Amino acid sequence: MDTHDCTEVTDAAELRALLGGPSARDAAKERRTLHEHDRAFIAAAPFCVMATAGADGTCDASPKGDPAGFTLVLDERTIAVPERPGNRRADGFHNILANPHVGLLYLVPGRGDTLRVNGRARLVRDAPFFDRLAVEGHRPRLAVVVEIEAVYYHCSKAFLRSALWKPETWNPDAAPSRARIAKSLERQDEPLAALEEYYGPSYGGDLYGS
């Protein structure tokens, strides 16, 4: 697709003229410490997305999920997010080593509003609070400790437009299955039947093993 004919926005003034500015209330809603409502939202959230960028601008957005309350609130300015076994690419962690700025977006199933937490992150391999991050007897090997610089809520409009939480709109088979994606893009040498078994019901049997 040729994008040379696109009309591009190139500066902040043009962007503001196009979209308008935030209301005084929206401009002032950002806070630097956690309110009791924020703590309750984080305690209810089983999922967040952690966004990072490397020194060269390379970006990553990684899903993080565990039982509700998996993010530990250490105090009104500090939270800790445990790492669990995954693919070991650690793209976001490499970004944090080069550029500590992170953004986290917390979701509560069925809720349209989301909680944003921005701050400076450190990778911690052990601390006294790690025992409180254990799930099913598995203590994490690593946690991301975030010193909060901004916290605020996003409204529900994106969720209302997408109808994300309405089961009657769900169509998981509209996209190729995870097994077919792996067969085409990542594990071409393996039989599709073996991949379908691997990504089948037993896939979630060892979520916290090493």
Short mmCIF file of C-alpha atoms in Angstrom, two decimals:
data_model
loop_
_atom_site.label_atom_id
_atom_site.label_comp_id
_atom_site.label_asym_id
_atom_site.label_seq_id
_atom_site.Cartn_x
_atom_site.Cartn_y
_atom_site.Cartn_z
CA MET A 1 0.00 0.00 0.00
CA ASP A 2 1.35 3.41 -0.98
CA THR A 3 1.13 5.83 1.95
CA HIS A 4 2.78 8.81 0.25
CA ASP A 5 -0.59 10.47 -0.33
CA CYS A 6 -1.52 10.43 3.37
CA THR A 7 -2.03 13.78 5.06
CA GLU A 8 0.32 13.56 8.01
CA VAL A 9 0.17 15.42 11.32
CA THR A 10 3.65 16.70 12.08
CA ASP A 11 3.47 18.93 15.16
CA ALA A 12 1.65 19.35 18.45
CA ALA A 13 -0.18 22.52 17.41
CA GLU A 14 -1.68 20.77 14.39
CA LEU A 15 -2.67 17.82 16.57
CA ARG A 16 -4.35 20.09 19.11
CA ALA A 17 -6.21 21.94 16.35
CA LEU A 18 -7.46 18.63 14.98
CA LEU A 19 -8.51 16.95 18.24
CA GLY A 20 -8.98 19.87 20.60
CA GLY A 21 -7.59 19.96 24.12
CA PRO A 22 -8.59 18.07 27.27
CA SER A 23 -11.05 19.55 29.72
CA ALA A 24 -9.60 21.16 32.82
CA ARG A 25 -10.82 18.16 34.82
CA ASP A 26 -9.13 15.64 32.50
CA ALA A 27 -5.93 17.66 32.36
CA ALA A 28 -5.73 17.69 36.16
CA LYS A 29 -6.73 14.07 36.90
CA GLU A 30 -3.17 12.75 36.98
CA ARG A 31 -1.87 11.98 40.47
CA ARG A 32 1.49 10.86 41.87
CA THR A 33 0.32 8.62 44.71
CA LEU A 34 -2.14 5.75 45.04
CA HIS A 35 -5.56 6.52 46.48
CA GLU A 36 -7.47 3.83 48.36
CA HIS A 37 -9.65 3.39 45.24
CA ASP A 38 -6.52 2.72 43.16
CA ARG A 39 -5.39 0.09 45.66
CA ALA A 40 -8.81 -1.57 45.45
CA PHE A 41 -8.72 -1.54 41.64
CA ILE A 42 -5.23 -3.08 41.57
CA ALA A 43 -6.34 -5.69 44.10
CA ALA A 44 -9.26 -6.63 41.83
CA ALA A 45 -7.22 -6.71 38.62
CA PRO A 46 -5.97 -10.10 37.35
CA PHE A 47 -4.37 -8.59 34.24
CA CYS A 48 -2.31 -5.66 33.05
CA VAL A 49 -0.25 -4.65 30.04
CA MET A 50 3.27 -3.35 30.67
CA ALA A 51 4.64 -0.97 28.03
CA THR A 52 8.36 -0.24 27.73
CA ALA A 53 10.75 1.35 25.25
CA GLY A 54 14.46 0.76 24.77
CA ALA A 55 17.14 3.42 24.50
CA ASP A 56 16.75 3.31 20.71
CA GLY A 57 12.97 3.70 20.89
CA THR A 58 12.21 0.02 20.33
CA CYS A 59 8.87 -0.66 22.02
CA ASP A 60 7.29 -3.61 23.76
CA ALA A 61 3.88 -4.18 25.33
CA SER A 62 3.69 -7.37 27.39
CA PRO A 63 0.62 -8.93 29.03
CA LYS A 64 0.93 -9.80 32.71
CA GLY A 65 -1.65 -11.97 34.42
CA ASP A 66 -2.18 -13.91 37.63
CA PRO A 67 -4.93 -14.27 40.22
CA ALA A 68 -6.52 -10.92 41.08
CA GLY A 69 -4.24 -8.83 43.24
CA PHE A 70 -1.04 -10.21 41.73
CA THR A 71 0.52 -6.73 41.75
CA LEU A 72 1.78 -5.99 45.24
CA VAL A 73 1.29 -2.46 46.56
CA LEU A 74 4.35 -1.74 48.70
CA ASP A 75 3.34 1.83 49.62
CA GLU A 76 1.48 4.77 48.09
CA ARG A 77 4.30 5.37 45.59
CA THR A 78 5.61 1.86 44.88
CA ILE A 79 4.25 -1.36 43.37
CA ALA A 80 5.84 -4.70 42.45
CA VAL A 81 4.84 -6.89 39.48
CA PRO A 82 6.06 -10.51 39.59
CA GLU A 83 7.47 -12.25 36.54
CA ARG A 84 6.23 -15.74 35.69
CA PRO A 85 7.68 -18.42 33.38
CA GLY A 86 7.25 -17.56 29.70
CA ASN A 87 9.15 -17.56 26.43
CA ARG A 88 12.27 -15.99 28.01
CA ARG A 89 12.58 -13.31 25.32
CA ALA A 90 12.47 -10.70 28.10
CA ASP A 91 12.09 -7.86 25.58
CA GLY A 92 10.50 -5.53 28.10
CA PHE A 93 13.09 -6.32 30.73
CA HIS A 94 15.94 -5.52 28.35
CA ASN A 95 14.16 -2.24 27.62
CA ILE A 96 13.93 -1.44 31.33
CA LEU A 97 17.67 -2.00 31.75
CA ALA A 98 18.26 0.66 29.09
CA ASN A 99 15.30 2.95 29.82
CA PRO A 100 13.46 2.63 33.15
CA HIS A 101 10.24 4.39 32.10
CA VAL A 102 7.22 2.07 32.04
CA GLY A 103 3.47 2.34 31.62
CA LEU A 104 1.02 -0.18 33.06
CA LEU A 105 -2.66 -0.51 32.17
CA TYR A 106 -4.78 -2.49 34.65
CA LEU A 107 -8.00 -4.25 33.63
CA VAL A 108 -10.80 -5.70 35.75
CA PRO A 109 -13.00 -8.13 33.77
CA GLY A 110 -16.40 -6.65 33.04
CA ARG A 111 -15.25 -3.10 33.80
CA GLY A 112 -14.86 -0.52 31.04
CA ASP A 113 -12.62 1.87 32.94
CA THR A 114 -8.92 1.05 33.26
CA LEU A 115 -6.19 2.25 35.59
CA ARG A 116 -2.95 3.67 34.18
CA VAL A 117 0.23 3.67 36.25
CA ASN A 118 3.36 5.29 34.84
CA GLY A 119 6.72 5.32 36.57
CA ARG A 120 10.35 4.30 36.76
CA ALA A 121 11.09 0.59 36.98
CA ARG A 122 13.82 -1.56 38.48
CA LEU A 123 14.40 -5.27 38.01
CA VAL A 124 14.71 -6.99 41.40
CA ARG A 125 15.86 -10.60 41.72
CA ASP A 126 15.04 -10.99 45.41
CA ALA A 127 13.49 -9.06 48.28
CA PRO A 128 11.68 -9.87 51.53
CA PHE A 129 8.30 -9.26 49.87
CA PHE A 130 8.88 -12.02 47.26
CA ASP A 131 7.20 -14.51 49.59
CA ARG A 132 4.01 -12.48 49.22
CA LEU A 133 4.23 -12.86 45.42
CA ALA A 134 4.23 -16.66 45.48
CA VAL A 135 1.41 -18.45 43.63
CA GLU A 136 0.76 -22.18 43.98
CA GLY A 137 3.97 -22.44 45.97
CA HIS A 138 6.07 -20.83 43.23
CA ARG A 139 8.12 -17.81 44.27
CA PRO A 140 9.07 -15.55 41.35
CA ARG A 141 12.68 -15.26 40.24
CA LEU A 142 12.21 -11.64 39.26
CA ALA A 143 9.92 -8.70 39.92
CA VAL A 144 9.52 -5.28 38.38
CA VAL A 145 9.44 -2.63 41.10
CA VAL A 146 7.84 0.58 39.85
CA GLU A 147 8.23 3.94 41.54
CA ILE A 148 5.03 5.74 40.57
CA GLU A 149 5.19 9.06 38.73
CA ALA A 150 1.61 9.25 37.44
CA VAL A 151 -1.64 7.40 38.09
CA TYR A 152 -5.05 8.05 36.55
CA TYR A 153 -8.14 6.36 35.10
CA HIS A 154 -9.15 5.94 31.47
CA CYS A 155 -12.86 6.12 30.69
CA SER A 156 -14.93 3.25 29.26
CA LYS A 157 -15.40 4.50 25.69
CA ALA A 158 -12.91 2.10 24.05
CA PHE A 159 -14.60 -0.86 25.76
CA LEU A 160 -18.07 0.40 24.90
CA ARG A 161 -17.13 0.85 21.24
CA SER A 162 -15.49 -2.58 21.04
CA ALA A 163 -18.13 -4.36 23.17
CA LEU A 164 -15.17 -6.28 24.57
CA TRP A 165 -16.94 -7.73 27.59
CA LYS A 166 -20.14 -8.77 25.76
CA PRO A 167 -19.95 -12.55 25.19
CA GLU A 168 -22.49 -12.36 22.37
CA THR A 169 -19.91 -10.43 20.30
CA TRP A 170 -17.08 -12.91 20.88
CA ASN A 171 -15.88 -14.92 17.90
CA PRO A 172 -12.59 -16.62 18.86
CA ASP A 173 -12.57 -18.69 15.67
CA ALA A 174 -12.50 -15.59 13.44
CA ALA A 175 -8.69 -15.70 13.56
CA PRO A 176 -6.51 -18.77 12.90
CA SER A 177 -5.96 -20.99 15.92
CA ARG A 178 -2.76 -20.62 17.95
CA ALA A 179 -1.64 -24.01 16.64
CA ARG A 180 -2.10 -22.94 13.00
CA ILE A 181 -0.26 -19.68 13.62
CA ALA A 182 2.65 -21.58 15.16
CA LYS A 183 2.68 -24.06 12.27
CA SER A 184 2.85 -21.26 9.69
CA LEU A 185 5.19 -18.84 11.40
CA GLU A 186 7.22 -20.41 14.19
CA ARG A 187 7.30 -24.21 14.22
CA GLN A 188 6.99 -25.25 10.58
CA ASP A 189 8.82 -28.54 11.17
CA GLU A 190 6.20 -29.85 13.62
CA PRO A 191 2.96 -31.61 12.61
CA LEU A 192 -0.19 -29.55 13.04
CA ALA A 193 -1.79 -32.33 15.08
CA ALA A 194 1.07 -32.20 17.58
CA LEU A 195 0.75 -28.43 17.88
CA GLU A 196 -3.01 -28.65 18.36
CA GLU A 197 -2.40 -31.10 21.20
CA TYR A 198 0.30 -28.88 22.70
CA TYR A 199 -1.92 -25.77 22.64
CA GLY A 200 -4.99 -27.76 23.71
CA PRO A 201 -6.67 -28.14 27.12
CA SER A 202 -3.48 -29.33 28.82
CA TYR A 203 -1.54 -26.17 27.89
CA GLY A 204 -2.47 -24.51 31.17
CA GLY A 205 -1.38 -27.45 33.29
CA ASP A 206 1.99 -26.05 34.40
CA LEU A 207 1.67 -22.28 34.49
CA TYR A 208 4.11 -21.70 37.33
CA GLY A 209 6.80 -24.30 36.74
CA SER A 210 10.32 -23.28 35.73
#
